[in-house]
Structures are given as C-alpha cells and as structure tokens.
PDB file of C-alpha atoms and ligand atoms in Angstrom:
ATOM      1  CA  UNK R   1      -8.832   9.242  18.729  1.00 81.00           C
ATOM      2  CA  UNK R   2      -5.932   9.047  21.645  1.00 91.00           C
ATOM      3  CA  UNK R   3      -2.961   7.225  19.534  1.00 87.00           C
ATOM      4  CA  UNK R   4      -2.300   3.867  21.358  1.00 93.00           C
ATOM      5  CA  UNK R   5       0.485   2.784  19.060  1.00 97.00           C
ATOM      6  CA  UNK R   6       2.546   2.921  15.820  1.00 98.00           C
ATOM      7  CA  UNK R   7       4.325   2.690  13.713  1.00 98.00           C
ATOM      8  CA  UNK R   8       5.974   5.219  10.388  1.00 98.00           C
ATOM      9  CA  UNK R   9       7.719   2.840   7.115  1.00 98.00           C
ATOM     10  CA  UNK R  10       9.247   4.552   4.515  1.00 98.00           C
ATOM     11  CA  UNK R  11      10.754   2.815   1.308  1.00 98.00           C
ATOM     12  CA  UNK R  12      11.142   3.356  -1.944  1.00 98.00           C
ATOM     13  CA  UNK R  13       8.707   2.610  -5.255  1.00 98.00           C
ATOM     14  CA  UNK R  14      10.160  -0.299  -5.685  1.00 98.00           C
ATOM     15  CA  UNK R  15       7.261  -3.578  -6.345  1.00 96.00           C
ATOM     16  CA  UNK R  16       8.900  -5.641  -3.849  1.00 96.00           C
ATOM     17  CA  UNK R  17       8.513  -3.173  -1.100  1.00 98.00           C
ATOM     18  CA  UNK R  18       4.274  -3.403  -2.025  1.00 98.00           C
ATOM     19  CA  UNK R  19       4.239  -7.855   0.229  1.00 97.00           C
ATOM     20  CA  UNK R  20       6.654  -6.257   2.607  1.00 97.00           C
ATOM     21  CA  UNK R  21       4.698  -4.001   3.414  1.00 98.00           C
ATOM     22  CA  UNK R  22       1.027  -6.242   3.705  1.00 98.00           C
ATOM     23  CA  UNK R  23       3.408  -8.376   5.996  1.00 98.00           C
ATOM     24  CA  UNK R  24       4.438  -5.759   8.473  1.00 98.00           C
ATOM     25  CA  UNK R  25       0.732  -4.118   8.427  1.00 98.00           C
ATOM     26  CA  UNK R  26      -0.022  -7.292   9.170  1.00 98.00           C
ATOM     27  CA  UNK R  27       2.408  -8.162  12.079  1.00 98.00           C
ATOM     28  CA  UNK R  28       1.460  -5.052  13.265  1.00 98.00           C
ATOM     29  CA  UNK R  29      -2.391  -5.212  13.221  1.00 97.00           C
ATOM     30  CA  UNK R  30      -1.025  -8.794  15.201  1.00 96.00           C
ATOM     31  CA  UNK R  31      -1.078  -6.220  18.590  1.00 95.00           C
ATOM     32  CA  UNK R  32      -5.355  -6.190  17.998  1.00 95.00           C
ATOM     33  CA  UNK R  33      -5.787 -10.774  18.598  1.00 95.00           C
ATOM     34  CA  UNK R  34      -7.817 -10.264  14.131  1.00 96.00           C
ATOM     35  CA  UNK R  35      -9.430 -13.043  12.911  1.00 96.00           C
ATOM     36  CA  UNK R  36      -7.359 -14.917   9.863  1.00 96.00           C
ATOM     37  CA  UNK R  37      -9.807 -12.730   7.190  1.00 96.00           C
ATOM     38  CA  UNK R  38      -9.621  -9.235   9.762  1.00 97.00           C
ATOM     39  CA  UNK R  39      -5.749  -9.447   8.746  1.00 97.00           C
ATOM     40  CA  UNK R  40      -6.020 -10.150   4.877  1.00 97.00           C
ATOM     41  CA  UNK R  41      -9.333  -8.185   4.784  1.00 98.00           C
ATOM     42  CA  UNK R  42      -6.404  -5.130   6.503  1.00 98.00           C
ATOM     43  CA  UNK R  43      -3.332  -7.041   3.875  1.00 98.00           C
ATOM     44  CA  UNK R  44      -6.027  -7.186   0.079  1.00 98.00           C
ATOM     45  CA  UNK R  45      -6.872  -3.325   1.156  1.00 98.00           C
ATOM     46  CA  UNK R  46      -2.676  -2.313   2.213  1.00 98.00           C
ATOM     47  CA  UNK R  47      -1.474  -3.549  -1.051  1.00 98.00           C
ATOM     48  CA  UNK R  48      -3.847  -1.963  -2.959  1.00 98.00           C
ATOM     49  CA  UNK R  49      -3.116   1.021  -1.660  1.00 98.00           C
ATOM     50  CA  UNK R  50       0.815   0.826  -1.641  1.00 98.00           C
ATOM     51  CA  UNK R  51       0.231  -0.800  -5.718  1.00 98.00           C
ATOM     52  CA  UNK R  52      -1.321   3.052  -6.735  1.00 98.00           C
ATOM     53  CA  UNK R  53       1.579   3.892  -5.034  1.00 98.00           C
ATOM     54  CA  UNK R  54       4.637   2.322  -6.472  1.00 98.00           C
ATOM     55  CA  UNK R  55       2.196   2.075 -10.791  1.00 97.00           C
ATOM     56  CA  UNK R  56       0.299   5.197 -10.485  1.00 97.00           C
ATOM     57  CA  UNK R  57       2.348   8.176  -8.430  1.00 98.00           C
ATOM     58  CA  UNK R  58       5.591   7.291  -9.933  1.00 98.00           C
ATOM     59  CA  UNK R  59       5.108   5.782 -13.379  1.00 95.00           C
ATOM     60  CA  UNK R  60       8.886   6.726 -14.900  1.00 94.00           C
ATOM     61  CA  UNK R  61      10.249   6.960 -11.810  1.00 96.00           C
ATOM     62  CA  UNK R  62      11.455   5.561  -7.829  1.00 98.00           C
ATOM     63  CA  UNK R  63       9.818   7.753  -5.724  1.00 98.00           C
ATOM     64  CA  UNK R  64       8.647   8.548  -1.949  1.00 98.00           C
ATOM     65  CA  UNK R  65       6.449   6.477   0.245  1.00 98.00           C
ATOM     66  CA  UNK R  66       5.113   6.966   3.172  1.00 98.00           C
ATOM     67  CA  UNK R  67       3.256   3.695   5.365  1.00 98.00           C
ATOM     68  CA  UNK R  68       1.697   5.099   9.278  1.00 98.00           C
ATOM     69  CA  UNK R  69       0.202   2.020  10.854  1.00 98.00           C
ATOM     70  CA  UNK R  70      -1.937   3.668  14.595  1.00 98.00           C
ATOM     71  CA  UNK R  71      -3.403   1.564  16.545  1.00 97.00           C
ATOM     72  CA  UNK R  72      -6.267   3.988  18.158  1.00 96.00           C
ATOM     73  CA  UNK R  73      -8.190   3.078  22.234  1.00 94.00           C
ATOM     74  CA  UNK R  74     -11.438   2.075  19.947  1.00 95.00           C
ATOM     75  CA  UNK R  75      -9.550  -1.789  18.660  1.00 94.00           C
ATOM     76  CA  UNK R  76      -9.505  -0.091  14.758  1.00 96.00           C
ATOM     77  CA  UNK R  77      -6.341   0.201  12.874  1.00 98.00           C
ATOM     78  CA  UNK R  78      -5.419   2.746  11.073  1.00 98.00           C
ATOM     79  CA  UNK R  79      -3.258   2.694   7.692  1.00 98.00           C
ATOM     80  CA  UNK R  80      -2.050   5.457   6.304  1.00 98.00           C
ATOM     81  CA  UNK R  81      -0.497   5.236   2.538  1.00 98.00           C
ATOM     82  CA  UNK R  82       1.757   8.326   0.857  1.00 98.00           C
ATOM     83  CA  UNK R  83       3.462   9.122  -1.883  1.00 98.00           C
ATOM     84  CA  UNK R  84       4.586  12.242  -3.559  1.00 98.00           C
ATOM     85  CA  UNK R  85       3.823  11.124  -7.292  1.00 98.00           C
ATOM     86  CA  UNK R  86       1.522  12.442 -10.013  1.00 98.00           C
ATOM     87  CA  UNK R  87      -0.969  12.920  -7.859  1.00 98.00           C
ATOM     88  CA  UNK R  88      -5.205  12.484  -8.974  1.00 98.00           C
ATOM     89  CA  UNK R  89      -6.697  15.135 -10.902  1.00 97.00           C
ATOM     90  CA  UNK R  90     -10.878  13.558 -10.363  1.00 98.00           C
ATOM     91  CA  UNK R  91     -10.784  11.447  -6.970  1.00 98.00           C
ATOM     92  CA  UNK R  92     -14.493  10.877  -6.774  1.00 98.00           C
ATOM     93  CA  UNK R  93     -13.747   9.310 -10.684  1.00 97.00           C
ATOM     94  CA  UNK R  94     -10.823   7.473  -9.441  1.00 97.00           C
ATOM     95  CA  UNK R  95     -12.776   6.206  -7.200  1.00 98.00           C
ATOM     96  CA  UNK R  96     -15.509   4.943  -9.835  1.00 97.00           C
ATOM     97  CA  UNK R  97     -15.108   0.973 -10.024  1.00 96.00           C
ATOM     98  CA  UNK R  98     -13.653   0.003 -13.544  1.00 95.00           C
ATOM     99  CA  UNK R  99     -12.225   3.463 -14.127  1.00 95.00           C
ATOM    100  CA  UNK R 100      -8.651   3.241 -14.770  1.00 95.00           C
ATOM    101  CA  UNK R 101      -5.581   4.783 -16.290  1.00 94.00           C
ATOM    102  CA  UNK R 102      -2.962   2.879 -16.310  1.00 91.00           C
ATOM    103  CA  UNK R 103      -3.107  -0.539 -18.937  1.00 89.00           C
ATOM    104  CA  UNK R 104      -5.207  -4.019 -19.650  1.00 88.00           C
ATOM    105  CA  UNK R 105      -3.858  -6.070 -16.871  1.00 90.00           C
ATOM    106  CA  UNK R 106      -5.394  -2.879 -14.952  1.00 93.00           C
ATOM    107  CA  UNK R 107      -9.221  -3.089 -13.525  1.00 94.00           C
ATOM    108  CA  UNK R 108      -9.358  -0.077 -12.026  1.00 96.00           C
ATOM    109  CA  UNK R 109     -11.435  -1.961  -8.812  1.00 96.00           C
ATOM    110  CA  UNK R 110      -7.904  -1.399  -6.683  1.00 98.00           C
ATOM    111  CA  UNK R 111      -9.758   1.545  -4.958  1.00 98.00           C
ATOM    112  CA  UNK R 112     -12.857  -0.818  -4.735  1.00 98.00           C
ATOM    113  CA  UNK R 113     -11.640  -3.294  -3.277  1.00 98.00           C
ATOM    114  CA  UNK R 114      -9.906  -0.742  -0.703  1.00 98.00           C
ATOM    115  CA  UNK R 115     -13.607   0.245   0.225  1.00 98.00           C
ATOM    116  CA  UNK R 116     -15.724  -2.857   0.836  1.00 97.00           C
ATOM    117  CA  UNK R 117     -12.558  -4.558   3.149  1.00 98.00           C
ATOM    118  CA  UNK R 118     -11.582  -1.135   5.363  1.00 98.00           C
ATOM    119  CA  UNK R 119     -14.985   0.789   7.182  1.00 98.00           C
ATOM    120  CA  UNK R 120     -13.186   4.054   6.398  1.00 98.00           C
ATOM    121  CA  UNK R 121     -11.079   4.913   3.174  1.00 98.00           C
ATOM    122  CA  UNK R 122     -10.425   8.523   3.137  1.00 98.00           C
ATOM    123  CA  UNK R 123      -8.459   9.582  -0.539  1.00 98.00           C
ATOM    124  CA  UNK R 124      -6.532  13.411  -0.111  1.00 98.00           C
ATOM    125  CA  UNK R 125      -5.588  13.527  -3.374  1.00 98.00           C
ATOM    126  CA  UNK R 126      -2.625  17.071  -5.805  1.00 98.00           C
ATOM    127  CA  UNK R 127      -1.685  16.613  -8.505  1.00 98.00           C
ATOM    128  CA  UNK R 128       1.546  17.046  -8.928  1.00 97.00           C
ATOM    129  CA  UNK R 129       1.595  16.960  -5.608  1.00 98.00           C
ATOM    130  CA  UNK R 130       0.570  13.569  -4.027  1.00 98.00           C
ATOM    131  CA  UNK R 131      -1.543  10.846  -2.902  1.00 98.00           C
ATOM    132  CA  UNK R 132      -2.709  10.006   0.978  1.00 98.00           C
ATOM    133  CA  UNK R 133      -5.421   7.338   0.745  1.00 98.00           C
ATOM    134  CA  UNK R 134      -6.245   6.808   4.950  1.00 98.00           C
ATOM    135  CA  UNK R 135      -8.505   3.490   5.890  1.00 98.00           C
ATOM    136  CA  UNK R 136      -9.471   2.919   9.082  1.00 98.00           C
ATOM    137  CA  UNK R 137     -11.236  -0.970  10.280  1.00 98.00           C
ATOM    138  CA  UNK R 138     -12.156  -1.716  13.385  1.00 97.00           C
ATOM    139  CA  UNK R 139     -11.223  -4.741  14.656  1.00 96.00           C
ATOM    140  CA  UNK R 140     -13.352  -7.132  16.547  1.00 94.00           C
ATOM    141  CA  UNK R 141     -12.507  -7.746  20.429  1.00 92.00           C
ATOM    142  CA  UNK R 142     -13.614 -10.888  21.377  1.00 83.00           C
ATOM    143  CA  UNK R 143     -13.032 -12.060  24.872  1.00 72.00           C
ATOM    144  CA  UNK R 144     -11.953 -15.681  26.638  1.00 56.00           C
ATOM    145  CA  UNK R 145      -9.032 -15.680  24.194  1.00 55.00           C
TER     146      UNK R 145
HETATM  147  N1  LIG C   1      -1.649   7.145  -5.583  1.00 51.25           N
HETATM  148  C1  LIG C   1      -2.155   6.920  -6.700  1.00 51.25           C
HETATM  149  N2  LIG C   1      -1.193   8.408  -7.175  1.00 51.25           N
HETATM  150  C2  LIG C   1      -1.887   8.446  -9.003  1.00 51.25           C
HETATM  151  N3  LIG C   1      -2.723   8.333  -9.573  1.00 51.25           N
HETATM  152  C3  LIG C   1      -3.688   6.989  -8.759  1.00 51.25           C
HETATM  153  C4  LIG C   1      -3.124   6.126  -7.348  1.00 51.25           C
HETATM  154  N4  LIG C   1      -4.081   5.380  -6.946  1.00 51.25           N
HETATM  155  C5  LIG C   1      -4.337   5.860  -7.746  1.00 51.25           C
HETATM  156  N5  LIG C   1      -4.743   7.011  -8.229  1.00 51.25           N
HETATM  157  C6  LIG C   1      -5.443   6.535 -10.299  1.00 51.25           C
HETATM  158  O1  LIG C   1      -6.661   5.646  -9.584  1.00 51.25           O
HETATM  159  C7  LIG C   1      -6.885   5.426 -10.780  1.00 51.25           C
HETATM  160  C8  LIG C   1      -8.458   4.283  -9.763  1.00 51.25           C
HETATM  161  O2  LIG C   1      -7.418   3.459  -8.623  1.00 51.25           O
HETATM  162  P1  LIG C   1      -7.670   1.587  -9.223  1.00 51.25           P
HETATM  163  O3  LIG C   1      -6.549   1.415  -8.273  1.00 51.25           O
HETATM  164  O4  LIG C   1      -8.860   1.560  -7.961  1.00 51.25           O
HETATM  165  O5  LIG C   1      -7.610   1.037  -9.838  1.00 51.25           O
HETATM  166  P2  LIG C   1      -6.088   0.386 -10.900  1.00 51.25           P
HETATM  167  O6  LIG C   1      -5.059   0.806  -9.991  1.00 51.25           O
HETATM  168  O7  LIG C   1      -5.976   0.724 -11.930  1.00 51.25           O
HETATM  169  O8  LIG C   1      -6.375  -0.611 -11.546  1.00 51.25           O
HETATM  170  P3  LIG C   1      -6.479  -2.165 -10.272  1.00 51.25           P
HETATM  171  O9  LIG C   1      -6.236  -1.159  -8.678  1.00 51.25           O
HETATM  172  O10 LIG C   1      -7.579  -2.090 -10.177  1.00 51.25           O
HETATM  173  O11 LIG C   1      -4.993  -2.665 -10.812  1.00 51.25           O
HETATM  174  C9  LIG C   1      -5.437   4.964 -11.643  1.00 51.25           C
HETATM  175  O12 LIG C   1      -5.447   3.414 -12.563  1.00 51.25           O
HETATM  176  C10 LIG C   1      -4.884   6.096 -11.525  1.00 51.25           C
HETATM  177  O13 LIG C   1      -5.083   7.262 -12.888  1.00 51.25           O
HETATM  178 MG1  LIG C   2      -5.158   0.000  -8.092  1.00 51.25          MG
END
C-alpha cells in the first residue's frame, strides 16, 4: 500500500510526552478530514500505546520512543509506536482483557481499547529488546466537504 504522507517523531519516555503524542497524531490525522469521533478514537489509541511505552517499557529510566504516522492511499492512518525497553514475554497474554503486570491503578485494558478503537492492531515484541505496536484506522471519505 502506497504511503502518501508521513511523519516520524522521536521523544523520551517522560509522561508529559503522552499528551504531545496524542495531539501530534490528531494534527497529522486532520488532513484526512476526520469526524470528531474518528479523531477521538485515534487519540485514545495513541494515548494507550504511548502510555504503555512510558510506563512498562522503561519502568525505571527514560528511554527512546519513536512514533511514526503514515497516511496510506486507502485513506487510512497507520500509527507505529516503538520502544527499545523491556519487551513483552507473552504478547497473547498481554493482549488479554484485564491482564496487567502494573500496579493497581492499571486496569489491563490498554490493548483491548486499542483493538476496539482501531481496525488493525499488531504487537511485536522481544524481551530485552523492545516492542513495536502498529495500528491502522480507516477514515471515511466524506463527500460534499
Ligand atoms: N511497550 C511495552 N513494553 C513492555 N510491556 C508492555 C508494553 N505494553 C504493554 N506491556 C505489557 O502488557 C500488559 C498489558 O498492557 P495493557 O495496556 O493492555 O494494560 P496495562 O497497561 O497494564 O493497563 P492499562 O493500559 O489499562 O492502564 C502490561 O501490563 C505490560 O505488562
Ligand atoms: Mg496500558
């Protein structure tokens, strides 16, 4: 699938960058003329993916996060969030609703939320090497605008 536009952002895993990543994704998505609902879905999914990289990938340090935003020719948005942190031993288990290795303020619903708000969710991870989360969401083409 042809990529028609893209941006790549690199930032450290400080919690203040979660809001930045969410806003940046919304700004990039604006060129697809999304509805408010579509924008909010994308922002929620980005927020979950980036929060995971901040909280789980680098529990005691600040590490590198890269977020890539791609506009594909089928009018879909692809978002890749990558970290070089601790990784996930069992991705299938991690994606199970309510599964968490976090403290009691985590509900274990991040991947479930990403899955429900996006059309595609792919998680690749190697323990000790890091995690790559790829999400895709089709934005409806609207006529008369
Ligand atoms: N980038 C990552 N690096 C390492 N481990 C991760 C990463 N993302 C997710 N995980 C692991 O997968 C588990 C499930 O993630 P998920 O986002 O579904 O839930 P959570 O982050 O624990 O809770 P919530 O997102 O509801 O606050 C996490 O508890 C963590 O063990
Ligand atoms: Mg999470």
